[in-house]
Every structure is written in structure tokens, then in C-alpha cells.
Amino acid sequence: MTSDDSDPDDRRSAGHAPRTPHLTDTDLLRIELGVIWRLDARGRLPGPEDMVIGVPTTGPATTSMPDPGPTAFGPTATSPTTLGPTTTGVPVTDPTAPAADRAQPYGAATTPAPDDVSSYSPDTAVPEHLHTGGLTAAVAGHLPDELAERLLGVVSSGGGRFPEVLATCRAMLGGDRVTLSEGFSYVVEGPVRFDVPAEVVTSASGAHARLVRPLRPAEWAPDEWDELVAGGEGAPWAMIVENGEVVSICHTARNTPGGAEAGTWTSPAHRGRGHAAATTAAWASLLPGVRLYYSTSADNRSSQRVAERLGLRLIGHLWKLTP
């Protein structure tokens, strides 16, 4: 998420997603990776990452993790972007992400899924070696099969020794030539509440859609904005308008049968006022019964505060290994 929020303590109900007590944090991470990434028929990553490793908050994989070495959290260019259209998160490079000042989900695909994301299901069987020991992982489609099997074997045999697993996989992929980037993943469980002294407008209202249509922020491409406001890619959404200007947005960066991922953007001049938390809460209310995810990079403290304000549950960390 962008460097947005933290303010008011007064809150109000804004919807909820189902609790999933039968799923482990590893399961939830695996599902989120399938939600965010477009995996091929073999469950391989589309790139540019060579590998992604999910480390759950609970379970044997959660040991203290020493600094694995230099990391990079993606370009800070104009502002956070990642897997598009947009999502809660921060700078993480992705060639398909729109060049706009938006926060998006940090993350990458993991475990094999069906032939296409349209048939992805939380209950899809996943080869055991991809999440043994509490870890979940996926490798890029361009890697040789032998190397891919060896990498997944390290994850399988490494059990909960995550620091060693990460270091070994990095060495196998090129050592110091491989950039590491870490992100936090959260789920929305139960009603989320947050109030600000501003009206939140949503895609559920035709009048609201007509209101925001001519108010496109400069960071958004015209075709993207038209599609979003019309209820296409990125809908449903929630926005705050002040003085004839859209100043904060939470929209649906990913929406699959496995769940949905939030994407947020807030005008720099309006950050720190609770807007991102308010629009994210309103967005959650538009997707009842859907498993909802919120992600951010490890160095985006402002985005993490939004998750804390909303009471979102941290399910784990995603580590990307990118050449």
C-alpha cells in the first residue's frame, strides 16, 4: 500500500470475508500466490522472478530469520507498483503493472494450479514437495526442469530451516546476482471498520460511478480508468472524493475463484489521514463471502499500519528471488 494512513481511531463496520480456521497459513499463502500470479499449466511462474518462497507466520517454517544479505524492494520510481492492475503493497517490479503511482500486491505465484487461473480452487491438490515443512514455493517456467526440481527439493528437504533454504536457493540461481525482496501478506477476516470525516463512494452506486468518471487522477491511464469506473477490470472499488478530486482508491487488483487481492492508491497530498484504511474497509464490504488478501513490501511501514488499523491477520512473508 502507499505511504498512506494511520489516523482516526473511531471505526465503523465495512463488511467482512469468511474466516478460514481449517486452512493453515501455508495454505492461505499458497492460495494467494495462485490469486496474484498467472501460472502456466505446470504451475510455473511467468517471471521475471526465478523463484518465490512463502514463509508462514505459524508453523515449523517460522524461525528467527537472520539477514539473508542485500535486498531490494523494487523500483521506487514514481511510487509503488507491482502486480497489476493494482493492489495493496509497495514497490515490486512487474512488467505488466501499470505505470501509475499505485500500491499493489507484493507477491508471486506458487504451487501448481490447474491449466488456467479461471479454474483455480482453494481446494486444488498441490504436490507435497511444494509446501513441506510449512514452506510453499514455485519456480519460473523458463528454468530447466532439472534445476526446478532441485530447487523445489531444497524447499522440501529444508523443513523449517528457512534461512538456509533461502540461501541455498539463491546460490543455485546465481548467488549475488539474484536480488531478494520480502513482502508481508495479510487476510481480511471478519468485519473490518475504519471511519474518516469523508464520504466513501463505491462502485455499488451508479451515481457514484458517474461522479468519479470525469475525475481521473493523472497517475491512471485513460483506458484503465474508463474500464475501472465502468465496472470492468479492477471493480469493485471504493474511493474518497474531496473538492472535486479523487484522493484515495481501493480496488480489486486480482479476482479469481480462489480469492481477491486489494489494490490501493492515495494522492501524496492526502496521505496520513486514514483514507487508505477507510477505502479498503469499504472495498471489503463489496465482496461478501470472498477470501480477501492485502499485501505490502517489508519496508512499507505506512501500508503495514493500515493492516494493523483494520485488524488484518498476518499470514506470512513472501520472498522473491529475481535475476
PDB file of C-alpha atoms in Angstrom:
ATOM      1  CA  MET A   1       0.000   0.000   0.000  1.00  0.00           C
ATOM      2  CA  THR A   2       1.116   3.553  -0.452  1.00  0.00           C
ATOM      3  CA  SER A   3       2.541   5.591   2.378  1.00  0.00           C
ATOM      4  CA  ASP A   4      -0.951   6.426   3.443  1.00  0.00           C
ATOM      5  CA  ASP A   5      -2.704   6.009   6.637  1.00  0.00           C
ATOM      6  CA  SER A   6      -2.898   5.606  10.235  1.00  0.00           C
ATOM      7  CA  ASP A   7      -5.130   8.222  11.609  1.00  0.00           C
ATOM      8  CA  PRO A   8      -8.551   8.175  13.260  1.00  0.00           C
ATOM      9  CA  ASP A   9      -9.241   5.712  15.987  1.00  0.00           C
ATOM     10  CA  ASP A  10     -13.019   5.809  15.540  1.00  0.00           C
ATOM     11  CA  ARG A  11     -14.250   2.961  13.364  1.00  0.00           C
ATOM     12  CA  ARG A  12     -17.360   1.601  11.663  1.00  0.00           C
ATOM     13  CA  SER A  13     -18.373  -1.667  10.083  1.00  0.00           C
ATOM     14  CA  ALA A  14     -17.447  -2.168   6.457  1.00  0.00           C
ATOM     15  CA  GLY A  15     -18.075  -5.797   5.611  1.00  0.00           C
ATOM     16  CA  HIS A  16     -16.177  -8.992   6.047  1.00  0.00           C
ATOM     17  CA  ALA A  17     -14.669 -12.041   4.435  1.00  0.00           C
ATOM     18  CA  PRO A  18     -15.086 -15.603   5.685  1.00  0.00           C
ATOM     19  CA  ARG A  19     -12.883 -16.963   8.423  1.00  0.00           C
ATOM     20  CA  THR A  20     -10.893 -19.998   7.391  1.00  0.00           C
ATOM     21  CA  PRO A  21      -9.889 -21.878  10.560  1.00  0.00           C
ATOM     22  CA  HIS A  22      -9.412 -25.120   8.625  1.00  0.00           C
ATOM     23  CA  LEU A  23      -6.683 -23.607   6.458  1.00  0.00           C
ATOM     24  CA  THR A  24      -3.132 -23.184   7.670  1.00  0.00           C
ATOM     25  CA  ASP A  25      -1.140 -20.040   6.983  1.00  0.00           C
ATOM     26  CA  THR A  26       0.801 -22.054   4.413  1.00  0.00           C
ATOM     27  CA  ASP A  27      -2.469 -22.942   2.670  1.00  0.00           C
ATOM     28  CA  LEU A  28      -3.510 -19.294   2.637  1.00  0.00           C
ATOM     29  CA  LEU A  29      -0.160 -18.186   1.225  1.00  0.00           C
ATOM     30  CA  ARG A  30      -0.376 -20.832  -1.464  1.00  0.00           C
ATOM     31  CA  ILE A  31      -3.849 -19.690  -2.431  1.00  0.00           C
ATOM     32  CA  GLU A  32      -2.802 -16.043  -2.504  1.00  0.00           C
ATOM     33  CA  LEU A  33       0.086 -16.810  -4.793  1.00  0.00           C
ATOM     34  CA  GLY A  34      -2.346 -18.501  -7.128  1.00  0.00           C
ATOM     35  CA  VAL A  35      -4.641 -15.485  -6.918  1.00  0.00           C
ATOM     36  CA  ILE A  36      -1.903 -12.984  -7.761  1.00  0.00           C
ATOM     37  CA  TRP A  37       0.094 -14.835 -10.407  1.00  0.00           C
ATOM     38  CA  ARG A  38      -0.911 -16.277 -13.737  1.00  0.00           C
ATOM     39  CA  LEU A  39       0.612 -19.742 -13.522  1.00  0.00           C
ATOM     40  CA  ASP A  40       1.147 -21.936 -16.544  1.00  0.00           C
ATOM     41  CA  ALA A  41      -0.206 -25.471 -16.933  1.00  0.00           C
ATOM     42  CA  ARG A  42       2.672 -26.817 -14.841  1.00  0.00           C
ATOM     43  CA  GLY A  43       2.141 -24.316 -12.041  1.00  0.00           C
ATOM     44  CA  ARG A  44       5.260 -22.370 -13.050  1.00  0.00           C
ATOM     45  CA  LEU A  45       5.819 -18.641 -12.546  1.00  0.00           C
ATOM     46  CA  PRO A  46       5.614 -16.371 -15.595  1.00  0.00           C
ATOM     47  CA  GLY A  47       8.653 -14.359 -14.431  1.00  0.00           C
ATOM     48  CA  PRO A  48      10.532 -12.100 -14.036  1.00  0.00           C
ATOM     49  CA  GLU A  49      11.162 -13.932 -10.764  1.00  0.00           C
ATOM     50  CA  ASP A  50      13.137 -17.162 -10.856  1.00  0.00           C
ATOM     51  CA  MET A  51      11.541 -18.349  -7.647  1.00  0.00           C
ATOM     52  CA  VAL A  52       9.166 -17.330  -4.879  1.00  0.00           C
ATOM     53  CA  ILE A  53       9.167 -18.815  -1.383  1.00  0.00           C
ATOM     54  CA  GLY A  54       6.295 -18.336   1.040  1.00  0.00           C
ATOM     55  CA  VAL A  55       7.083 -18.460   4.756  1.00  0.00           C
ATOM     56  CA  PRO A  56       4.013 -18.756   7.011  1.00  0.00           C
ATOM     57  CA  THR A  57       3.599 -16.831  10.235  1.00  0.00           C
ATOM     58  CA  THR A  58       2.810 -20.027  12.112  1.00  0.00           C
ATOM     59  CA  GLY A  59       4.273 -23.496  11.786  1.00  0.00           C
ATOM     60  CA  PRO A  60       7.743 -25.045  11.662  1.00  0.00           C
ATOM     61  CA  ALA A  61       8.981 -22.640   8.991  1.00  0.00           C
ATOM     62  CA  THR A  62       8.730 -19.648  11.282  1.00  0.00           C
ATOM     63  CA  THR A  63      12.118 -19.496  12.915  1.00  0.00           C
ATOM     64  CA  SER A  64      14.106 -16.361  13.546  1.00  0.00           C
ATOM     65  CA  MET A  65      15.480 -15.240  10.235  1.00  0.00           C
ATOM     66  CA  PRO A  66      18.910 -13.647  10.074  1.00  0.00           C
ATOM     67  CA  ASP A  67      19.604 -11.070   7.427  1.00  0.00           C
ATOM     68  CA  PRO A  68      19.989 -13.075   4.173  1.00  0.00           C
ATOM     69  CA  GLY A  69      22.066 -10.338   2.608  1.00  0.00           C
ATOM     70  CA  PRO A  70      21.404  -7.310   0.424  1.00  0.00           C
ATOM     71  CA  THR A  71      17.789  -6.967  -0.599  1.00  0.00           C
ATOM     72  CA  ALA A  72      15.931  -4.724  -2.971  1.00  0.00           C
ATOM     73  CA  PHE A  73      12.290  -3.852  -2.758  1.00  0.00           C
ATOM     74  CA  GLY A  74      11.791  -2.913  -6.353  1.00  0.00           C
ATOM     75  CA  PRO A  75      11.926   0.405  -8.126  1.00  0.00           C
ATOM     76  CA  THR A  76      10.616   3.357  -6.221  1.00  0.00           C
ATOM     77  CA  ALA A  77      10.270   5.230  -9.447  1.00  0.00           C
ATOM     78  CA  THR A  78       7.192   7.310  -9.155  1.00  0.00           C
ATOM     79  CA  SER A  79       5.719   5.118  -6.496  1.00  0.00           C
ATOM     80  CA  PRO A  80       4.768   1.598  -5.543  1.00  0.00           C
ATOM     81  CA  THR A  81       3.600  -0.712  -8.238  1.00  0.00           C
ATOM     82  CA  THR A  82       3.547  -4.420  -8.572  1.00  0.00           C
ATOM     83  CA  LEU A  83       1.287  -6.979  -9.991  1.00  0.00           C
ATOM     84  CA  GLY A  84      -1.363  -5.051 -11.797  1.00  0.00           C
ATOM     85  CA  PRO A  85      -3.876  -3.592 -12.140  1.00  0.00           C
ATOM     86  CA  THR A  86      -3.104  -2.569  -8.575  1.00  0.00           C
ATOM     87  CA  THR A  87      -3.061  -3.863  -5.102  1.00  0.00           C
ATOM     88  CA  THR A  88      -2.119  -3.280  -1.594  1.00  0.00           C
ATOM     89  CA  GLY A  89       1.581  -3.395  -1.453  1.00  0.00           C
ATOM     90  CA  VAL A  90       4.576  -1.395  -2.454  1.00  0.00           C
ATOM     91  CA  PRO A  91       7.361  -1.235  -4.936  1.00  0.00           C
ATOM     92  CA  VAL A  92       7.927  -4.576  -6.504  1.00  0.00           C
ATOM     93  CA  THR A  93       8.768  -4.736 -10.156  1.00  0.00           C
ATOM     94  CA  ASP A  94       6.431  -6.353 -12.613  1.00  0.00           C
ATOM     95  CA  PRO A  95       6.462  -5.613 -16.346  1.00  0.00           C
ATOM     96  CA  THR A  96       2.707  -5.963 -16.577  1.00  0.00           C
ATOM     97  CA  ALA A  97       1.958  -3.456 -13.849  1.00  0.00           C
ATOM     98  CA  PRO A  98       0.508  -0.111 -14.926  1.00  0.00           C
ATOM     99  CA  ALA A  99       2.914   2.792 -14.708  1.00  0.00           C
ATOM    100  CA  ALA A 100       0.914   4.628 -12.101  1.00  0.00           C
ATOM    101  CA  ASP A 101       1.515   5.758  -8.557  1.00  0.00           C
ATOM    102  CA  ARG A 102      -0.227   2.790  -7.011  1.00  0.00           C
ATOM    103  CA  ALA A 103       0.346   0.240  -4.331  1.00  0.00           C
ATOM    104  CA  GLN A 104      -0.114  -3.320  -5.385  1.00  0.00           C
ATOM    105  CA  PRO A 105       0.141  -6.811  -4.020  1.00  0.00           C
ATOM    106  CA  TYR A 106       3.570  -7.949  -3.199  1.00  0.00           C
ATOM    107  CA  GLY A 107       3.826 -11.500  -4.132  1.00  0.00           C
ATOM    108  CA  ALA A 108       4.384 -14.130  -6.695  1.00  0.00           C
ATOM    109  CA  ALA A 109       2.845 -17.326  -7.744  1.00  0.00           C
ATOM    110  CA  THR A 110       3.474 -20.578  -6.024  1.00  0.00           C
ATOM    111  CA  THR A 111       2.331 -24.126  -6.210  1.00  0.00           C
ATOM    112  CA  PRO A 112       0.938 -25.788  -9.313  1.00  0.00           C
ATOM    113  CA  ALA A 113      -2.613 -24.923 -10.199  1.00  0.00           C
ATOM    114  CA  PRO A 114      -4.992 -26.114 -12.894  1.00  0.00           C
ATOM    115  CA  ASP A 115      -4.406 -25.190 -16.503  1.00  0.00           C
ATOM    116  CA  ASP A 116      -5.622 -21.657 -16.077  1.00  0.00           C
ATOM    117  CA  VAL A 117      -6.482 -19.322 -13.262  1.00  0.00           C
ATOM    118  CA  SER A 118     -10.181 -19.393 -14.127  1.00  0.00           C
ATOM    119  CA  SER A 119     -10.344 -22.923 -12.738  1.00  0.00           C
ATOM    120  CA  TYR A 120      -8.173 -22.227  -9.712  1.00  0.00           C
ATOM    121  CA  SER A 121      -9.670 -23.513  -6.489  1.00  0.00           C
ATOM    122  CA  PRO A 122      -8.561 -23.245  -2.870  1.00  0.00           C
ATOM    123  CA  ASP A 123      -9.031 -26.992  -2.695  1.00  0.00           C
ATOM    124  CA  THR A 124      -6.772 -27.773  -5.633  1.00  0.00           C
ATOM    125  CA  ALA A 125      -4.398 -30.576  -4.752  1.00  0.00           C
ATOM    126  CA  VAL A 126      -0.792 -29.436  -4.606  1.00  0.00           C
ATOM    127  CA  PRO A 127       2.259 -31.699  -4.815  1.00  0.00           C
ATOM    128  CA  GLU A 128       3.508 -32.250  -1.267  1.00  0.00           C
ATOM    129  CA  HIS A 129       7.077 -31.208  -2.034  1.00  0.00           C
ATOM    130  CA  LEU A 130       5.961 -27.662  -2.702  1.00  0.00           C
ATOM    131  CA  HIS A 131       4.916 -26.960   0.853  1.00  0.00           C
ATOM    132  CA  THR A 132       6.631 -29.492   3.071  1.00  0.00           C
ATOM    133  CA  GLY A 133       7.791 -28.114   6.400  1.00  0.00           C
ATOM    134  CA  GLY A 134       5.406 -25.189   6.272  1.00  0.00           C
ATOM    135  CA  LEU A 135       7.034 -23.501   3.284  1.00  0.00           C
ATOM    136  CA  THR A 136       5.421 -23.025  -0.108  1.00  0.00           C
ATOM    137  CA  ALA A 137       7.329 -22.296  -3.297  1.00  0.00           C
ATOM    138  CA  ALA A 138       7.177 -22.038  -7.063  1.00  0.00           C
ATOM    139  CA  VAL A 139       9.777 -21.655  -9.782  1.00  0.00           C
ATOM    140  CA  ALA A 140       9.816 -19.902 -13.138  1.00  0.00           C
ATOM    141  CA  GLY A 141       8.695 -21.599 -16.302  1.00  0.00           C
ATOM    142  CA  HIS A 142      11.927 -20.698 -18.113  1.00  0.00           C
ATOM    143  CA  LEU A 143      14.147 -22.653 -15.719  1.00  0.00           C
ATOM    144  CA  PRO A 144      15.398 -26.086 -16.860  1.00  0.00           C
ATOM    145  CA  ASP A 145      13.312 -28.894 -15.391  1.00  0.00           C
ATOM    146  CA  GLU A 146      16.304 -30.402 -13.614  1.00  0.00           C
ATOM    147  CA  LEU A 147      17.134 -27.140 -11.848  1.00  0.00           C
ATOM    148  CA  ALA A 148      13.492 -26.567 -10.996  1.00  0.00           C
ATOM    149  CA  GLU A 149      13.250 -29.985  -9.382  1.00  0.00           C
ATOM    150  CA  ARG A 150      16.435 -29.396  -7.399  1.00  0.00           C
ATOM    151  CA  LEU A 151      15.168 -26.043  -6.115  1.00  0.00           C
ATOM    152  CA  LEU A 152      11.851 -27.492  -5.003  1.00  0.00           C
ATOM    153  CA  GLY A 153      13.747 -30.376  -3.462  1.00  0.00           C
ATOM    154  CA  VAL A 154      15.668 -27.904  -1.300  1.00  0.00           C
ATOM    155  CA  VAL A 155      12.367 -26.460  -0.083  1.00  0.00           C
ATOM    156  CA  SER A 156      11.016 -29.952   0.569  1.00  0.00           C
ATOM    157  CA  SER A 157      14.033 -31.235   2.443  1.00  0.00           C
ATOM    158  CA  GLY A 158      14.756 -27.965   4.228  1.00  0.00           C
ATOM    159  CA  GLY A 159      11.771 -28.254   6.532  1.00  0.00           C
ATOM    160  CA  GLY A 160      11.556 -25.224   8.799  1.00  0.00           C
ATOM    161  CA  ARG A 161      15.137 -24.071   8.268  1.00  0.00           C
ATOM    162  CA  PHE A 162      14.074 -21.144   6.170  1.00  0.00           C
ATOM    163  CA  PRO A 163      17.239 -19.025   6.262  1.00  0.00           C
ATOM    164  CA  GLU A 164      19.256 -21.960   4.972  1.00  0.00           C
ATOM    165  CA  VAL A 165      16.656 -22.772   2.321  1.00  0.00           C
ATOM    166  CA  LEU A 166      16.697 -19.194   1.039  1.00  0.00           C
ATOM    167  CA  ALA A 167      20.487 -19.016   0.975  1.00  0.00           C
ATOM    168  CA  THR A 168      20.818 -22.351  -0.821  1.00  0.00           C
ATOM    169  CA  CYS A 169      18.236 -21.494  -3.479  1.00  0.00           C
ATOM    170  CA  ARG A 170      19.840 -18.108  -4.058  1.00  0.00           C
ATOM    171  CA  ALA A 171      23.239 -19.721  -4.536  1.00  0.00           C
ATOM    172  CA  MET A 172      21.789 -22.223  -7.022  1.00  0.00           C
ATOM    173  CA  LEU A 173      20.233 -19.395  -9.035  1.00  0.00           C
ATOM    174  CA  GLY A 174      23.323 -17.202  -9.251  1.00  0.00           C
ATOM    175  CA  GLY A 175      24.290 -16.013  -5.793  1.00  0.00           C
ATOM    176  CA  ASP A 176      24.840 -12.272  -5.514  1.00  0.00           C
ATOM    177  CA  ARG A 177      23.407 -11.742  -8.994  1.00  0.00           C
ATOM    178  CA  VAL A 178      19.992 -12.663  -7.556  1.00  0.00           C
ATOM    179  CA  THR A 179      18.027  -9.898  -5.844  1.00  0.00           C
ATOM    180  CA  LEU A 180      15.979 -10.751  -2.774  1.00  0.00           C
ATOM    181  CA  SER A 181      12.803  -8.884  -1.896  1.00  0.00           C
ATOM    182  CA  GLU A 182      10.478  -9.560   1.010  1.00  0.00           C
ATOM    183  CA  GLY A 183       6.804  -8.816   1.445  1.00  0.00           C
ATOM    184  CA  PHE A 184       4.098  -9.266   4.075  1.00  0.00           C
ATOM    185  CA  SER A 185       0.771 -10.955   3.351  1.00  0.00           C
ATOM    186  CA  TYR A 186      -2.463 -10.475   5.278  1.00  0.00           C
ATOM    187  CA  VAL A 187      -6.012 -11.810   5.098  1.00  0.00           C
ATOM    188  CA  VAL A 188      -9.220  -9.967   5.916  1.00  0.00           C
ATOM    189  CA  GLU A 189     -11.170 -11.985   8.488  1.00  0.00           C
ATOM    190  CA  GLY A 190     -14.427 -10.817   9.951  1.00  0.00           C
ATOM    191  CA  PRO A 191     -15.846  -7.287   9.668  1.00  0.00           C
ATOM    192  CA  VAL A 192     -13.300  -4.504   9.234  1.00  0.00           C
ATOM    193  CA  ARG A 193     -14.034  -0.980  10.420  1.00  0.00           C
ATOM    194  CA  PHE A 194     -12.492   2.415   9.938  1.00  0.00           C
ATOM    195  CA  ASP A 195     -14.017   5.880   9.841  1.00  0.00           C
ATOM    196  CA  VAL A 196     -12.789   9.170   8.450  1.00  0.00           C
ATOM    197  CA  PRO A 197     -14.537  12.536   8.106  1.00  0.00           C
ATOM    198  CA  ALA A 198     -15.126  11.993   4.398  1.00  0.00           C
ATOM    199  CA  GLU A 199     -17.694  10.115   2.326  1.00  0.00           C
ATOM    200  CA  VAL A 200     -16.569   6.888   0.697  1.00  0.00           C
ATOM    201  CA  VAL A 201     -18.175   6.313  -2.701  1.00  0.00           C
ATOM    202  CA  THR A 202     -18.316   2.843  -4.244  1.00  0.00           C
ATOM    203  CA  SER A 203     -18.930   1.004  -7.483  1.00  0.00           C
ATOM    204  CA  ALA A 204     -22.166  -0.345  -5.994  1.00  0.00           C
ATOM    205  CA  SER A 205     -23.799   3.001  -6.866  1.00  0.00           C
ATOM    206  CA  GLY A 206     -24.380   4.149 -10.432  1.00  0.00           C
ATOM    207  CA  ALA A 207     -24.490   7.736  -9.168  1.00  0.00           C
ATOM    208  CA  HIS A 208     -21.067   7.319  -7.586  1.00  0.00           C
ATOM    209  CA  ALA A 209     -19.652   5.885 -10.802  1.00  0.00           C
ATOM    210  CA  ARG A 210     -20.957   8.882 -12.727  1.00  0.00           C
ATOM    211  CA  LEU A 211     -19.482  11.201 -10.099  1.00  0.00           C
ATOM    212  CA  VAL A 212     -15.929   9.888 -10.388  1.00  0.00           C
ATOM    213  CA  ARG A 213     -15.863   9.217 -14.137  1.00  0.00           C
ATOM    214  CA  PRO A 214     -14.556  12.709 -15.066  1.00  0.00           C
ATOM    215  CA  LEU A 215     -12.207  12.857 -12.056  1.00  0.00           C
ATOM    216  CA  ARG A 216      -9.439  10.563 -13.306  1.00  0.00           C
ATOM    217  CA  PRO A 217      -6.184  11.019 -11.334  1.00  0.00           C
ATOM    218  CA  ALA A 218      -3.222  11.816 -13.571  1.00  0.00           C
ATOM    219  CA  GLU A 219      -1.499   8.632 -12.439  1.00  0.00           C
ATOM    220  CA  TRP A 220      -4.137   6.494 -14.142  1.00  0.00           C
ATOM    221  CA  ALA A 221      -4.196   5.870 -17.881  1.00  0.00           C
ATOM    222  CA  PRO A 222      -7.482   6.923 -19.533  1.00  0.00           C
ATOM    223  CA  ASP A 223      -8.348   3.415 -20.736  1.00  0.00           C
ATOM    224  CA  GLU A 224      -7.595   1.919 -17.321  1.00  0.00           C
ATOM    225  CA  TRP A 225      -9.763   4.491 -15.615  1.00  0.00           C
ATOM    226  CA  ASP A 226     -12.672   4.034 -18.025  1.00  0.00           C
ATOM    227  CA  GLU A 227     -12.530   0.270 -17.535  1.00  0.00           C
ATOM    228  CA  LEU A 228     -12.410   0.596 -13.750  1.00  0.00           C
ATOM    229  CA  VAL A 229     -15.250   3.091 -13.429  1.00  0.00           C
ATOM    230  CA  ALA A 230     -17.412   1.124 -15.845  1.00  0.00           C
ATOM    231  CA  GLY A 231     -17.252  -1.882 -13.550  1.00  0.00           C
ATOM    232  CA  GLY A 232     -14.737  -3.878 -15.584  1.00  0.00           C
ATOM    233  CA  GLU A 233     -11.165  -4.776 -14.652  1.00  0.00           C
ATOM    234  CA  GLY A 234     -10.442  -3.575 -11.120  1.00  0.00           C
ATOM    235  CA  ALA A 235     -14.044  -3.495  -9.898  1.00  0.00           C
ATOM    236  CA  PRO A 236     -15.466  -3.455  -7.331  1.00  0.00           C
ATOM    237  CA  TRP A 237     -13.832  -0.317  -5.959  1.00  0.00           C
ATOM    238  CA  ALA A 238     -14.177   2.297  -3.224  1.00  0.00           C
ATOM    239  CA  MET A 239     -12.955   5.908  -3.443  1.00  0.00           C
ATOM    240  CA  ILE A 240     -12.847   9.146  -1.491  1.00  0.00           C
ATOM    241  CA  VAL A 241     -13.522  12.407  -3.339  1.00  0.00           C
ATOM    242  CA  GLU A 242     -12.597  15.775  -1.857  1.00  0.00           C
ATOM    243  CA  ASN A 243     -13.052  19.166  -3.525  1.00  0.00           C
ATOM    244  CA  GLY A 244     -13.821  17.596  -6.889  1.00  0.00           C
ATOM    245  CA  GLU A 245     -10.747  15.336  -6.802  1.00  0.00           C
ATOM    246  CA  VAL A 246     -10.382  11.584  -6.276  1.00  0.00           C
ATOM    247  CA  VAL A 247      -7.829  11.362  -3.470  1.00  0.00           C
ATOM    248  CA  SER A 248      -7.900   7.691  -2.465  1.00  0.00           C
ATOM    249  CA  ILE A 249      -8.847   4.397  -4.113  1.00  0.00           C
ATOM    250  CA  CYS A 250      -9.061   0.748  -3.141  1.00  0.00           C
ATOM    251  CA  HIS A 251      -9.927  -1.573  -5.978  1.00  0.00           C
ATOM    252  CA  THR A 252      -9.717  -5.245  -6.921  1.00  0.00           C
ATOM    253  CA  ALA A 253      -6.255  -5.940  -8.240  1.00  0.00           C
ATOM    254  CA  ARG A 254      -6.961  -9.634  -8.650  1.00  0.00           C
ATOM    255  CA  ASN A 255     -10.257 -11.508  -8.555  1.00  0.00           C
ATOM    256  CA  THR A 256     -10.275 -15.282  -9.019  1.00  0.00           C
ATOM    257  CA  PRO A 257     -12.257 -18.233  -7.652  1.00  0.00           C
ATOM    258  CA  GLY A 258      -9.508 -18.567  -5.041  1.00  0.00           C
ATOM    259  CA  GLY A 259      -9.967 -15.054  -3.682  1.00  0.00           C
ATOM    260  CA  ALA A 260      -9.370 -11.371  -4.342  1.00  0.00           C
ATOM    261  CA  GLU A 261      -6.434  -9.041  -3.683  1.00  0.00           C
ATOM    262  CA  ALA A 262      -6.834  -5.406  -2.713  1.00  0.00           C
ATOM    263  CA  GLY A 263      -5.046  -2.626  -4.575  1.00  0.00           C
ATOM    264  CA  THR A 264      -4.757   0.895  -3.211  1.00  0.00           C
ATOM    265  CA  TRP A 265      -3.665   4.337  -4.282  1.00  0.00           C
ATOM    266  CA  THR A 266      -3.770   7.621  -2.352  1.00  0.00           C
ATOM    267  CA  SER A 267      -2.745  11.049  -3.546  1.00  0.00           C
ATOM    268  CA  PRO A 268       0.531  12.071  -1.852  1.00  0.00           C
ATOM    269  CA  ALA A 269      -1.059  15.269  -0.574  1.00  0.00           C
ATOM    270  CA  HIS A 270      -3.757  13.295   1.223  1.00  0.00           C
ATOM    271  CA  ARG A 271      -1.769  10.527   2.842  1.00  0.00           C
ATOM    272  CA  GLY A 272      -1.650  10.021   6.581  1.00  0.00           C
ATOM    273  CA  ARG A 273      -5.344  10.796   7.061  1.00  0.00           C
ATOM    274  CA  GLY A 274      -6.800   7.305   7.267  1.00  0.00           C
ATOM    275  CA  HIS A 275      -8.098   7.342   3.696  1.00  0.00           C
ATOM    276  CA  ALA A 276      -6.494   4.061   2.618  1.00  0.00           C
ATOM    277  CA  ALA A 277      -7.898   2.239   5.638  1.00  0.00           C
ATOM    278  CA  ALA A 278     -11.370   3.681   5.016  1.00  0.00           C
ATOM    279  CA  THR A 279     -11.464   2.776   1.327  1.00  0.00           C
ATOM    280  CA  THR A 280     -10.029  -0.692   1.994  1.00  0.00           C
ATOM    281  CA  ALA A 281     -12.711  -1.343   4.600  1.00  0.00           C
ATOM    282  CA  ALA A 282     -15.419  -0.189   2.202  1.00  0.00           C
ATOM    283  CA  TRP A 283     -13.934  -2.336  -0.584  1.00  0.00           C
ATOM    284  CA  ALA A 284     -14.086  -5.406   1.654  1.00  0.00           C
ATOM    285  CA  SER A 285     -17.811  -4.855   2.172  1.00  0.00           C
ATOM    286  CA  LEU A 286     -18.356  -5.166  -1.585  1.00  0.00           C
ATOM    287  CA  LEU A 287     -17.039  -8.736  -1.706  1.00  0.00           C
ATOM    288  CA  PRO A 288     -19.014 -10.719   0.884  1.00  0.00           C
ATOM    289  CA  GLY A 289     -18.091 -14.371   1.089  1.00  0.00           C
ATOM    290  CA  VAL A 290     -14.828 -13.890  -0.834  1.00  0.00           C
ATOM    291  CA  ARG A 291     -11.421 -14.640   0.665  1.00  0.00           C
ATOM    292  CA  LEU A 292      -9.674 -11.255   0.704  1.00  0.00           C
ATOM    293  CA  TYR A 293      -5.940 -10.584   0.733  1.00  0.00           C
ATOM    294  CA  TYR A 294      -3.866  -7.487   1.419  1.00  0.00           C
ATOM    295  CA  SER A 295      -0.116  -7.384   0.789  1.00  0.00           C
ATOM    296  CA  THR A 296       2.751  -4.970   1.178  1.00  0.00           C
ATOM    297  CA  SER A 297       6.511  -4.938   0.945  1.00  0.00           C
ATOM    298  CA  ALA A 298       8.540  -5.261   4.118  1.00  0.00           C
ATOM    299  CA  ASP A 299       9.817  -1.687   4.064  1.00  0.00           C
ATOM    300  CA  ASN A 300       6.416  -0.022   3.667  1.00  0.00           C
ATOM    301  CA  ARG A 301       5.584   0.777   7.271  1.00  0.00           C
ATOM    302  CA  SER A 302       2.674   3.029   6.323  1.00  0.00           C
ATOM    303  CA  SER A 303       0.959   0.194   4.497  1.00  0.00           C
ATOM    304  CA  GLN A 304       1.554  -2.138   7.426  1.00  0.00           C
ATOM    305  CA  ARG A 305      -0.129   0.404   9.712  1.00  0.00           C
ATOM    306  CA  VAL A 306      -3.216   0.229   7.510  1.00  0.00           C
ATOM    307  CA  ALA A 307      -3.325  -3.538   8.022  1.00  0.00           C
ATOM    308  CA  GLU A 308      -2.904  -3.045  11.768  1.00  0.00           C
ATOM    309  CA  ARG A 309      -5.644  -0.419  11.950  1.00  0.00           C
ATOM    310  CA  LEU A 310      -8.049  -2.766  10.178  1.00  0.00           C
ATOM    311  CA  GLY A 311      -7.065  -5.736  12.312  1.00  0.00           C
ATOM    312  CA  LEU A 312      -5.918  -7.819   9.357  1.00  0.00           C
ATOM    313  CA  ARG A 313      -4.145 -11.061  10.162  1.00  0.00           C
ATOM    314  CA  LEU A 314      -0.566 -11.506   9.035  1.00  0.00           C
ATOM    315  CA  ILE A 315      -0.262 -14.940   7.442  1.00  0.00           C
ATOM    316  CA  GLY A 316       3.369 -14.806   6.382  1.00  0.00           C
ATOM    317  CA  HIS A 317       6.155 -13.471   4.221  1.00  0.00           C
ATOM    318  CA  LEU A 318       6.837 -13.845   0.507  1.00  0.00           C
ATOM    319  CA  TRP A 319      10.430 -13.863  -0.682  1.00  0.00           C
ATOM    320  CA  LYS A 320      11.126 -13.234  -4.366  1.00  0.00           C
ATOM    321  CA  LEU A 321      14.374 -14.294  -5.995  1.00  0.00           C
ATOM    322  CA  THR A 322      14.811 -12.237  -9.134  1.00  0.00           C
ATOM    323  CA  PRO A 323      17.796 -12.329 -11.532  1.00  0.00           C
TER     324      PRO A 323
END
